[in-house]
Coordinates of C-alpha atoms in Angstrom, one line a residue:
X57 CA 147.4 140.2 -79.6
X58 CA 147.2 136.7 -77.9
X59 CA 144.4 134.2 -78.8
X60 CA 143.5 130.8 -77.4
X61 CA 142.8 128.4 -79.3
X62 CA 140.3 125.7 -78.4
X63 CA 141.9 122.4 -78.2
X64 CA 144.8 123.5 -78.6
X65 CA 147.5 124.3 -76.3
X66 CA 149.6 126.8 -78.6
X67 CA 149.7 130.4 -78.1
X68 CA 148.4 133.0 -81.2
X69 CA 150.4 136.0 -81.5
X70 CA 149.2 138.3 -84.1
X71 CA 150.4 141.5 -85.6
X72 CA 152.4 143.0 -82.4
X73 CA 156.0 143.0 -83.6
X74 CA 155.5 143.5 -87.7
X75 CA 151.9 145.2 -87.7
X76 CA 150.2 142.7 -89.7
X77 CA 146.2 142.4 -89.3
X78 CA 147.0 138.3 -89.3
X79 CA 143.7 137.6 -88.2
X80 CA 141.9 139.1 -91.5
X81 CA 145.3 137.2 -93.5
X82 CA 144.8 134.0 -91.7
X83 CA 140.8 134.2 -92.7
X84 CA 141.9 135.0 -95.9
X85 CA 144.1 132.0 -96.7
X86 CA 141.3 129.6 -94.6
X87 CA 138.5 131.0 -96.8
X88 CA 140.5 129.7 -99.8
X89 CA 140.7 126.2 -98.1
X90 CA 137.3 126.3 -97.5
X91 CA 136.3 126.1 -100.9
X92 CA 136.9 122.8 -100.9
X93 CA 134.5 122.5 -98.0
X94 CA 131.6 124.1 -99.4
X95 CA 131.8 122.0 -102.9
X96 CA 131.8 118.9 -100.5
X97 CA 128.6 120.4 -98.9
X98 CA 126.8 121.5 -102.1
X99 CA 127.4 117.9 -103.5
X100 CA 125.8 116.3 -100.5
X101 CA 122.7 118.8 -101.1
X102 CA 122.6 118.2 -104.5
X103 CA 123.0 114.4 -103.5
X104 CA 120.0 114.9 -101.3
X105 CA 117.7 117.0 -103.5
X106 CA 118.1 113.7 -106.1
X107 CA 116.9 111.3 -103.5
X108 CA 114.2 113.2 -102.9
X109 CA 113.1 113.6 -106.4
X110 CA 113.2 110.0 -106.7
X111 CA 111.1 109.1 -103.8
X112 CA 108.5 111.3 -104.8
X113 CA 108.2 109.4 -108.2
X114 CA 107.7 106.8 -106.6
X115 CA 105.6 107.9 -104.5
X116 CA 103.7 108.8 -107.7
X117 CA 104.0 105.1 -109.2
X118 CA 103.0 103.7 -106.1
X119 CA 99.8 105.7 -106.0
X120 CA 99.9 104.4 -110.1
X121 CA 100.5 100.8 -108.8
X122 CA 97.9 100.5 -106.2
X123 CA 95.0 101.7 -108.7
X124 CA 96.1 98.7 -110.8
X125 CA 94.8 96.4 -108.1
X126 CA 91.3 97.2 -108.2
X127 CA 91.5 98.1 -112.2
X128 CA 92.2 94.4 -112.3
X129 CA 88.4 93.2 -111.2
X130 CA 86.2 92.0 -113.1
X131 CA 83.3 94.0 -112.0
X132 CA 85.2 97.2 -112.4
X133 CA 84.4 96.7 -116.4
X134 CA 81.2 94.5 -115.6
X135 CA 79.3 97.0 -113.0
X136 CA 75.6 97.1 -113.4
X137 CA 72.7 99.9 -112.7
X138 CA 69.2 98.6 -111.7
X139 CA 65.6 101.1 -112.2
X140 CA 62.7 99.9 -110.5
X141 CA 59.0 101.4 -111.5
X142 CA 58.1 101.8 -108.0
X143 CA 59.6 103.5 -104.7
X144 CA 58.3 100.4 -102.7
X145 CA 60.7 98.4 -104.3
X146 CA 64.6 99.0 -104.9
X147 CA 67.4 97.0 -105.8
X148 CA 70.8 96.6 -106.7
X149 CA 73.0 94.2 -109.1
X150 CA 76.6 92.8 -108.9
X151 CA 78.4 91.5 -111.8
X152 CA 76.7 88.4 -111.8
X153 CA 73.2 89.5 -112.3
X154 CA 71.9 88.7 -115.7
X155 CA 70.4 91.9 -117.4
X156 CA 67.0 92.3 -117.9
X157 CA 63.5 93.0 -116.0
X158 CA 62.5 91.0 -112.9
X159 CA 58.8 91.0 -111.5
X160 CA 58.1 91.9 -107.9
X161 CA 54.9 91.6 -105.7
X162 CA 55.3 92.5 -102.2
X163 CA 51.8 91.1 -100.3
X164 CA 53.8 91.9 -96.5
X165 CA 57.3 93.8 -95.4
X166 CA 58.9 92.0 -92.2
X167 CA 58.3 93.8 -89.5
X168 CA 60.6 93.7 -86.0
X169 CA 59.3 92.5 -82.7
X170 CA 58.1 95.2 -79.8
X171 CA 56.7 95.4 -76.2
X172 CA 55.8 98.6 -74.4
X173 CA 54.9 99.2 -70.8
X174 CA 51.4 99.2 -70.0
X175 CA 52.0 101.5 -67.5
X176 CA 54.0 104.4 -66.0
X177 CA 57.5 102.7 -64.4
X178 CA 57.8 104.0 -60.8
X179 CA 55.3 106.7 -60.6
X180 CA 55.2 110.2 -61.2
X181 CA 58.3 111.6 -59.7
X182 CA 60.5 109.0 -61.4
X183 CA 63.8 109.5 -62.6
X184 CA 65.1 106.5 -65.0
X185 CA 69.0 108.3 -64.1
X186 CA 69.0 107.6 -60.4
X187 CA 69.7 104.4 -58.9
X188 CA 66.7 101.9 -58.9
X189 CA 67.4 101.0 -54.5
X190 CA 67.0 97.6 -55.0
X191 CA 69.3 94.4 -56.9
X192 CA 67.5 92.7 -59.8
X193 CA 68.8 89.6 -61.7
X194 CA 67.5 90.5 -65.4
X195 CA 67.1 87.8 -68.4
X196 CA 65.2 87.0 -71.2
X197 CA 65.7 85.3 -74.4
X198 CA 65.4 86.3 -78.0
X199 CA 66.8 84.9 -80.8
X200 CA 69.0 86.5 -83.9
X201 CA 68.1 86.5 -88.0
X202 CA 69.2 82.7 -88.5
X203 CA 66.5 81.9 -85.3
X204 CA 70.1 81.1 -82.7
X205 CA 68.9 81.7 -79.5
X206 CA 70.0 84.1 -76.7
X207 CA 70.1 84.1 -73.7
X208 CA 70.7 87.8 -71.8
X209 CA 71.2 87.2 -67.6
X210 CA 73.0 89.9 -65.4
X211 CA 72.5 91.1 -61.8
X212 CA 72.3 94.7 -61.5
X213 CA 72.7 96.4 -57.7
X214 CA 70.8 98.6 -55.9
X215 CA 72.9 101.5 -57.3
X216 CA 72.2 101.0 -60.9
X217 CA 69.9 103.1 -62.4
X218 CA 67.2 101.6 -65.1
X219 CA 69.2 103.7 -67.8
X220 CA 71.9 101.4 -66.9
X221 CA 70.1 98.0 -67.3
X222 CA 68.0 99.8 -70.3
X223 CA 71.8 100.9 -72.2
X224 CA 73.2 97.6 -71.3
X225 CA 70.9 95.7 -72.7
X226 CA 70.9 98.1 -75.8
X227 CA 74.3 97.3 -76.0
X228 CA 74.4 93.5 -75.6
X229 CA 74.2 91.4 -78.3
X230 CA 70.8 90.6 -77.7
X231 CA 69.9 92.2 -80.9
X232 CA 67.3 94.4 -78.5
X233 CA 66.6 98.3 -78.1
X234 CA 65.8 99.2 -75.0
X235 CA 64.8 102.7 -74.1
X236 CA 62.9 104.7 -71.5
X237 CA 60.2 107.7 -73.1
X238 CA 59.9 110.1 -70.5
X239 CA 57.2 111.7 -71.7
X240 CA 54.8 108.2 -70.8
X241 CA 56.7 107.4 -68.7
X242 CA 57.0 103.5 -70.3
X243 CA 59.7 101.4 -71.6
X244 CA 60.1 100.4 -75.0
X245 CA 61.8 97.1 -76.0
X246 CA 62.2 96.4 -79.4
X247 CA 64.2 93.9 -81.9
X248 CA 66.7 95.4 -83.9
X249 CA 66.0 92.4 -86.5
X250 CA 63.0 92.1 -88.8
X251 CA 60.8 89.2 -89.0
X252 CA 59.3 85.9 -87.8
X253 CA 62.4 84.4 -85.6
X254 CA 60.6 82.0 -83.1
X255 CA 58.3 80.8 -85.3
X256 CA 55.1 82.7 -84.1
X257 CA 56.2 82.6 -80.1
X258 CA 57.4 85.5 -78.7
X259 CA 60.6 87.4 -80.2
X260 CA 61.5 88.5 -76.8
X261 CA 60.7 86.1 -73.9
X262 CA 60.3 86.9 -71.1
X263 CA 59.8 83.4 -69.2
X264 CA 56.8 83.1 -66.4
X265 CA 58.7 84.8 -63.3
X266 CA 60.6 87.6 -63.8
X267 CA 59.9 90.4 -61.6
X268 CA 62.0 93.0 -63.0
X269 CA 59.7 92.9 -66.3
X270 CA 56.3 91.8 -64.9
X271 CA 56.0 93.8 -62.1
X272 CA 58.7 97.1 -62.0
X273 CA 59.0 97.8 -65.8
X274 CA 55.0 96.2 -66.1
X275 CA 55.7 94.8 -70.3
X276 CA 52.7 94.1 -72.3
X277 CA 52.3 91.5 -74.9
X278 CA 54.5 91.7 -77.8
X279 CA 53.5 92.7 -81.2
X280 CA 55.3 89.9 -82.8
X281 CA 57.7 90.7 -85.9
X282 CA 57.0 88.7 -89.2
X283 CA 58.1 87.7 -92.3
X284 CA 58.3 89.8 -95.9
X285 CA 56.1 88.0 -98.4
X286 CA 56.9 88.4 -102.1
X287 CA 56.2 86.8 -105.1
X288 CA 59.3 86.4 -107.8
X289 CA 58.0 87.1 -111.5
X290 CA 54.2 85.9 -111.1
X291 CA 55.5 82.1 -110.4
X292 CA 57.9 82.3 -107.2
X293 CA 56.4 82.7 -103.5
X294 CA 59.3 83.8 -101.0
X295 CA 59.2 84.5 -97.6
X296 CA 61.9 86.1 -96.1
X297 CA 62.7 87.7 -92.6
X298 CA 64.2 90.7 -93.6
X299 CA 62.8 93.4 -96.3
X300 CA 65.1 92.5 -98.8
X301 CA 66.0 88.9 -100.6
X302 CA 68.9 88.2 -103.2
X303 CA 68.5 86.1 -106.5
X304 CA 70.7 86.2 -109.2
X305 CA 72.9 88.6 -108.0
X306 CA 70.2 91.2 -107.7
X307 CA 68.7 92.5 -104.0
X308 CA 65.6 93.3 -104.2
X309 CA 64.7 95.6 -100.8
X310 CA 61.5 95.8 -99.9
X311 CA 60.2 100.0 -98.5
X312 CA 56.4 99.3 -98.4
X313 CA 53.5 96.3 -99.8
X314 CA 53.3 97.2 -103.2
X315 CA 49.5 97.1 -105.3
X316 CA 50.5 94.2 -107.7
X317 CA 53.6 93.3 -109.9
X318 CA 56.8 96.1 -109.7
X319 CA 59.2 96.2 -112.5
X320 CA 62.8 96.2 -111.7
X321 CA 65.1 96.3 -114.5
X322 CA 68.9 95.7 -114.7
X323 CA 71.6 97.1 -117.2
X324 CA 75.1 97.6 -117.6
X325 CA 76.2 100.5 -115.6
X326 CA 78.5 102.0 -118.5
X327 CA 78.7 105.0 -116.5
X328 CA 80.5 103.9 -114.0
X329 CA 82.6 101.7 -115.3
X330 CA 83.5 104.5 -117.8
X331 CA 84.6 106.2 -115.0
X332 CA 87.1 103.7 -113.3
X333 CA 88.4 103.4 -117.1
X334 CA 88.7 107.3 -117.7
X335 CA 90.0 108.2 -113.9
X336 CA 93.0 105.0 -114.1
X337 CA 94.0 107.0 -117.9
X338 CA 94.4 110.2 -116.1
X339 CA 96.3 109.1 -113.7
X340 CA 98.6 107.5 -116.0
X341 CA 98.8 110.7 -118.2
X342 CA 99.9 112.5 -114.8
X343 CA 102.5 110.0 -114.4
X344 CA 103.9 110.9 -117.8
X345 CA 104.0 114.4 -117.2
X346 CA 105.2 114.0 -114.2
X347 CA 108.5 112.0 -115.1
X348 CA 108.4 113.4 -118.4
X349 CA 109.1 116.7 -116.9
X350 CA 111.5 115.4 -114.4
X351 CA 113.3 114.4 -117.6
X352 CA 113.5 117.5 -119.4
X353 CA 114.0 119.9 -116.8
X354 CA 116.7 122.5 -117.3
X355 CA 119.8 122.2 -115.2
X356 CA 121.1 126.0 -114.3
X357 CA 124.8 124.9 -113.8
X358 CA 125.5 129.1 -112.5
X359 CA 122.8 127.9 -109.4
X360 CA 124.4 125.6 -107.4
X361 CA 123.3 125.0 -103.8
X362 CA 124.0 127.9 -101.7
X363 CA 126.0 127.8 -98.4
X364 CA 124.7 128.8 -95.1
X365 CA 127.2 132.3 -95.2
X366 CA 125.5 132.8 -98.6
X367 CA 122.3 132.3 -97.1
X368 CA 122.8 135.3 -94.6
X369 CA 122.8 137.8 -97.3
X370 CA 120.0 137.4 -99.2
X371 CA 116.3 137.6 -98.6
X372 CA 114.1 134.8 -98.1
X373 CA 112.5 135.2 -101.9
X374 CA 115.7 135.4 -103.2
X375 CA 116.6 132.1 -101.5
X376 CA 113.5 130.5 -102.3
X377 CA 114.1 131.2 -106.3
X378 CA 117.7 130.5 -106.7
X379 CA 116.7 127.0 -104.6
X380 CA 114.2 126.8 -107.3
X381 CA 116.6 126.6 -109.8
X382 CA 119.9 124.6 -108.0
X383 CA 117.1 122.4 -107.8
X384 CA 115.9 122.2 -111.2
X385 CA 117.4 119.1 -113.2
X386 CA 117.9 116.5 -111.0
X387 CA 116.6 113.5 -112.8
X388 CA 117.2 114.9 -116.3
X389 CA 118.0 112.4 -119.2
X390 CA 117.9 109.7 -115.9
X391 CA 118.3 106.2 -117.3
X392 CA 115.7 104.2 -114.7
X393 CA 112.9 106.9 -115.2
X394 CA 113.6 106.9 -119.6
X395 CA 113.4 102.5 -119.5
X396 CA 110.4 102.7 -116.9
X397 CA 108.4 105.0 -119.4
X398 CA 109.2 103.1 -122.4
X399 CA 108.2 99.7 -121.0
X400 CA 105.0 101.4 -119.6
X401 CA 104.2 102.5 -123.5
X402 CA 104.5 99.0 -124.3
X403 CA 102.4 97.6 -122.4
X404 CA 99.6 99.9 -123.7
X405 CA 100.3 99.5 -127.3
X406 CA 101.2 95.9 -127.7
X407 CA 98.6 93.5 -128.7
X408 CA 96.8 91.6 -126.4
X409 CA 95.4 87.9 -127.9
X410 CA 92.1 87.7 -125.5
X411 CA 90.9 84.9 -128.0
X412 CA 87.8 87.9 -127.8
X413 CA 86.7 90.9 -130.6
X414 CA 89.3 93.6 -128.4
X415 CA 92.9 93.0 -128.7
X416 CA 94.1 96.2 -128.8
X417 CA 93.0 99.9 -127.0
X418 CA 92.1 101.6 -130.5
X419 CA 89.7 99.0 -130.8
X420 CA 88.0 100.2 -127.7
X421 CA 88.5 104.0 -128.4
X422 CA 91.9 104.4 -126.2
X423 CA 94.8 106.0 -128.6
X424 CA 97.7 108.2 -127.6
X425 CA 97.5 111.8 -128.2
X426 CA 98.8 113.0 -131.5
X427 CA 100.4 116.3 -130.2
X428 CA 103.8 115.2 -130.1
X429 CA 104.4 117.6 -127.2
X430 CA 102.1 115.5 -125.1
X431 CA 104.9 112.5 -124.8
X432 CA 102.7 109.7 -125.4
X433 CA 99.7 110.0 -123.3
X434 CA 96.3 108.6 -124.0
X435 CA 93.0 109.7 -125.2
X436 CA 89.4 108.6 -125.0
X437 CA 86.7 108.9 -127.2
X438 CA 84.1 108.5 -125.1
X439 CA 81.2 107.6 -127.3
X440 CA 83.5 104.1 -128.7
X441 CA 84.7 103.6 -125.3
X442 CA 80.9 103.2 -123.5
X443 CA 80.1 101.6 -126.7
X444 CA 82.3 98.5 -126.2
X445 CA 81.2 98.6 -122.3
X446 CA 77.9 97.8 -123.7
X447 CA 78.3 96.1 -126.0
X448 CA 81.0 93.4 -124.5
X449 CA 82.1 94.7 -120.9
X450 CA 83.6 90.9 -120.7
X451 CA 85.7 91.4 -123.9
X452 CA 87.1 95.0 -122.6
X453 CA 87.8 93.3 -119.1
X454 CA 90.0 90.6 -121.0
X455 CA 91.8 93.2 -122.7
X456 CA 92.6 94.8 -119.3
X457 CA 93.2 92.1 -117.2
X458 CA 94.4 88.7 -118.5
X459 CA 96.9 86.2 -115.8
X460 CA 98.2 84.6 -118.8
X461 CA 101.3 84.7 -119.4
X462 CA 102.9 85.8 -123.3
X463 CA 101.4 87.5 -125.6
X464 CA 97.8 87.1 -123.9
X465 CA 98.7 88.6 -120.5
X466 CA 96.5 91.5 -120.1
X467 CA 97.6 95.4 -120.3
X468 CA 97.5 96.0 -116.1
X469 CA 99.2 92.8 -115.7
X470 CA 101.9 93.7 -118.0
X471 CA 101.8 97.4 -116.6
X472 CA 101.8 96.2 -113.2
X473 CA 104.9 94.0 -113.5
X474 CA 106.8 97.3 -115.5
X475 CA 105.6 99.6 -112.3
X476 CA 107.3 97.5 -110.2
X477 CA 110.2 96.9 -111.7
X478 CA 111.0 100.6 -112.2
X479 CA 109.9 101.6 -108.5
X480 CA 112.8 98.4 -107.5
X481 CA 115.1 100.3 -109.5
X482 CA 114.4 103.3 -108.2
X483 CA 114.5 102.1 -104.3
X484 CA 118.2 100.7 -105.4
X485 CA 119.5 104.4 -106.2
X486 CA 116.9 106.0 -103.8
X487 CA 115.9 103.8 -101.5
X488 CA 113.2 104.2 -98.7
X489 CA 112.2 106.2 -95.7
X490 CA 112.7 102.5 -93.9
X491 CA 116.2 101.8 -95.9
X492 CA 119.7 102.7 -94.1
X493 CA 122.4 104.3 -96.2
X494 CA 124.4 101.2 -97.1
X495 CA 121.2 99.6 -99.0
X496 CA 121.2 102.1 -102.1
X497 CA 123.2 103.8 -103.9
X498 CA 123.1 108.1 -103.1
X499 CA 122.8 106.3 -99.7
X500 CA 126.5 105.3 -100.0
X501 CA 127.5 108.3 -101.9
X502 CA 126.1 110.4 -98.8
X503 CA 127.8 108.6 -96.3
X504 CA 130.8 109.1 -98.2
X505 CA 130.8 112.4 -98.7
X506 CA 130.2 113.2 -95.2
X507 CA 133.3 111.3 -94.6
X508 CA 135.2 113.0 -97.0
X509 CA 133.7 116.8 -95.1
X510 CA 134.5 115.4 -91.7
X511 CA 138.2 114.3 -92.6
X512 CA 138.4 117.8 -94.1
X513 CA 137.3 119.9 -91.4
X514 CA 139.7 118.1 -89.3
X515 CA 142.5 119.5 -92.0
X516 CA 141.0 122.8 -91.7
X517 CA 141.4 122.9 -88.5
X518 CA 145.4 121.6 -88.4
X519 CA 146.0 124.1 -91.8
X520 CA 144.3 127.1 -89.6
X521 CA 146.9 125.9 -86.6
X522 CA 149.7 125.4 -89.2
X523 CA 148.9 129.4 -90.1
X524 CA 148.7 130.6 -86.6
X525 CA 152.0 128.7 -85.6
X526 CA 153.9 130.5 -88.6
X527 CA 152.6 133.5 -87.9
X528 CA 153.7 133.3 -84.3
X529 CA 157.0 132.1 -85.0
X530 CA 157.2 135.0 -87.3
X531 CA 156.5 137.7 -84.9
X532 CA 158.8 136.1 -82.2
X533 CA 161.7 136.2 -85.0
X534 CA 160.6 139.8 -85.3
X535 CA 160.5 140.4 -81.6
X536 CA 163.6 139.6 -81.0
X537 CA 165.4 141.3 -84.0
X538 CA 163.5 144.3 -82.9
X539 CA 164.8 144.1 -79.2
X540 CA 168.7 143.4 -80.7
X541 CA 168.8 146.3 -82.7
X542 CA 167.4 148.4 -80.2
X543 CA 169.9 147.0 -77.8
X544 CA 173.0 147.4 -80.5
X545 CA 171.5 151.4 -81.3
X546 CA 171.3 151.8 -77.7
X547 CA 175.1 150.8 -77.1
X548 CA 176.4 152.7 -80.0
X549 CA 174.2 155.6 -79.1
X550 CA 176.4 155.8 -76.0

């Protein structure tokens, strides 16, 4: 038998003089070579299954780290929850707002400027989509909620229908709705803002000759917007052009006139920042299982990664748990991920000198778990936990979040600086989805490795040659001993 081989301009002669399957011999002796290949291979899997391991930690401690941003607000700990004895008045509180119960009269809500039609536009049979048949230049002037003037002006063609003008104007920044009603046949213009803004003139002026709104849309006279009038805590007349006014960092809105003095009363919101508190612990305890777990997991040395040949034999479950188990292990006992956790313990449990009542989490109701099996995460009892939101949601904030520096810089500041540092580490061995080979670590290792496979199948290929060549020259030796000893039988045969 004679085989080509490609890219190569020797001759394969197999088996024809001595009767030797050489193919099945030469795939013999390359599959033993190959071995070498395949370990390569598995090693830049396993190399690969690691790196992604480590990106999704910090993928984790990145979700960790940007929680710590807003955990480090003051009005996460200092949110407050307002009640109000009456529907017609609402309000809410920021962290600013001084607890306690506010007064609140409303004699008038602020109402928004309007003018209707006092007529049908165009007659019976018309059709605000088609196009008006004639050019009009439309302005007019209102004004916005600090009493700026402006000014709308635009020519319109014959082609333009009044939805056009009407939509346009709508969506100017005129601060004006402007809207056809079929049914009447009228137009409706209205301010989108509340109150008084020209000082008793009109909110939408027309000026003295403007034929699009005299004479083809035929406006009325405006019902003017006004003012909200309140009175603040029996002593305090406001008036205000829009139904709701701010004091002490509490909005009061304004639904309807109220019959005499609402109560509106303002409190620390203990619920919600119980929340933020409680949700930020979870996550942390997920991060400990997380790495924790990462850290223990069994490494199944008999389940390395399988090759592609492998592959073809087995059945897509059985691939899927063997996988499950060549990938088990990857980041156990792992130096980065043990010093990241232990720092991050730290920085809960180390005293924190607030110059306040709080400077440590027990004191507040946060301890870790006393199940050793739960590796250090944290409990809450809830009851001490509101308690101390109530009681001093400043002091608790302290505790959290302190820029100082020493033995007075706050638990997320000290967290957030140990987050870091172990997601840098991590981006050194592991890098990023944005990082090229040569800036970490496995990214060096891979490229080397696929060096090292490349140079080798470029050996397998010259061994499998070598083979072939031998072989050859083998059955050629045989050939012609063959051909010599029939030629010597043949001569004494005669």
């Amino acid at each position: 038998m004679v085989d080509s081989i490609s890219g190569s301009n020797s001759m394969r002669v197999g088996g024809l003089a001595s009767g030797i399957d050489t193919d099945s011999l030469v795939e013999q002796l390359m599959n033993a070579e190959r071995q070498k290949l395949y370990k390569m291979q598995q090693e830049q899997t396993k190399l690969t299954w690691q790196q992604d391991s480590y990106r999704e930690v910090n993928t984790s401690l990145k979700s960790f780290d940007d929680m710590l941003t807003n955990m480090k607000l003051s009005t996460t700990y200092n949110q407050k929850t307002t009640t109000s004895s009456s529907s017609a008045v609402t309000a809410t509180a920021d962290s600013s707002a001084s607890n306690g119960s506010y007064s609140i009269e409303v004699t008038q809500v602020a109402t928004a400027a309007i003018n209707v039609s006092t007529g049908s536009v165009g007659g019976d049979d018309f059709n605000p989509d088609e196009p008006i048949g004639e050019q009009f230049t439309v302005s007019f002037t209102t004004y916005d909620q600090e009493g700026t003037e402006i000014k709308y002006d635009k020519t319109f063609t014959s082609s333009d229908s009044l939805n056009d003008i009407l939509k346009d104007i709508t969506n100017s920044n005129a601060g004006v709705r402007a809207s056809y009603d079929a049914q009447s046949g009228k137009v409706v213009m209205e301010k989108k803002y509340t109150g008084d803004l020209n000082k008793d003139n009109a909110e939408i002026d027309f000026g003295t000759d403007n034929a699009f709104f005299s004479d083809f849309l035929k406006m009325g006279e405006e019902s003017g917007g006004q003012n909200a009038k309140i009175k603040y805590n029996g002593v305090l007349d406001v008036e205000t052009p829009k139904n709701s006014y701010t004091l002490g960092g509490v909005t009061f809105n304004f639904v309807e006139k109220t019959n005499g003095p609402v109560r509106v009363s303002v409190d620390n919101d203990v619920d919600a920042a119980y929340d933020k508190i409680k949700d930020f612990v979870d996550k942390y305890n997920e991060i400990i299982e997380e790495v924790n777990g990462r850290l223990d997991e069994k490494v199944y040395r008999d389940y390395p990664p399988l090759t592609d040949d492998q592959k073809k034999e087995m059945s897509e479950d059985e691939i899927k748990l063997w996988d499950e188990k060549a990938k088990s292990g990857m980041l156990k006992g792992d130096s980065v991920l043990q010093n990241g956790l232990f720092s991050m313990r730290n920085a809960w449990y180390s005293n924190v000198e607030t110059g306040g009542e709080y400077t440590q989490l027990a004191q507040i109701g946060i301890t870790t778990s006393k199940d050793y099996l739960e590796n250090g995460k944290l409990v809450i009892d809830e009851k001490q936990l509101k308690d101390a939101l109530r009681e001093s949601p400043d002091g608790v904030y302290k505790l959290f979040s302190n820029s100082a520096e020493g033995e007075s810089q706050g638990i997320l500041q000290r967290l957030e600086k140990t987050v870091d540092s172990t997601m840098d580490n991590i981006y050194k061995k592991a890098g990023k989805s944005t990082y090229t080979n040569d800036q970490f670590t496995i990214g060096k290792r891979l490229d080397d490795v696929e060096k090292r496979i490349d140079d080798f199948q470029d050996y397998l290929t010259q061994t499998e040659d070598r083979y072939w060549r031998q072989f050859t020259a083998m059955e050629t030796a045989i050939s012609q001993m063959n051909q010599q000893s029939a030629y010597l039988a043949s001569n004494f045969g005669g």
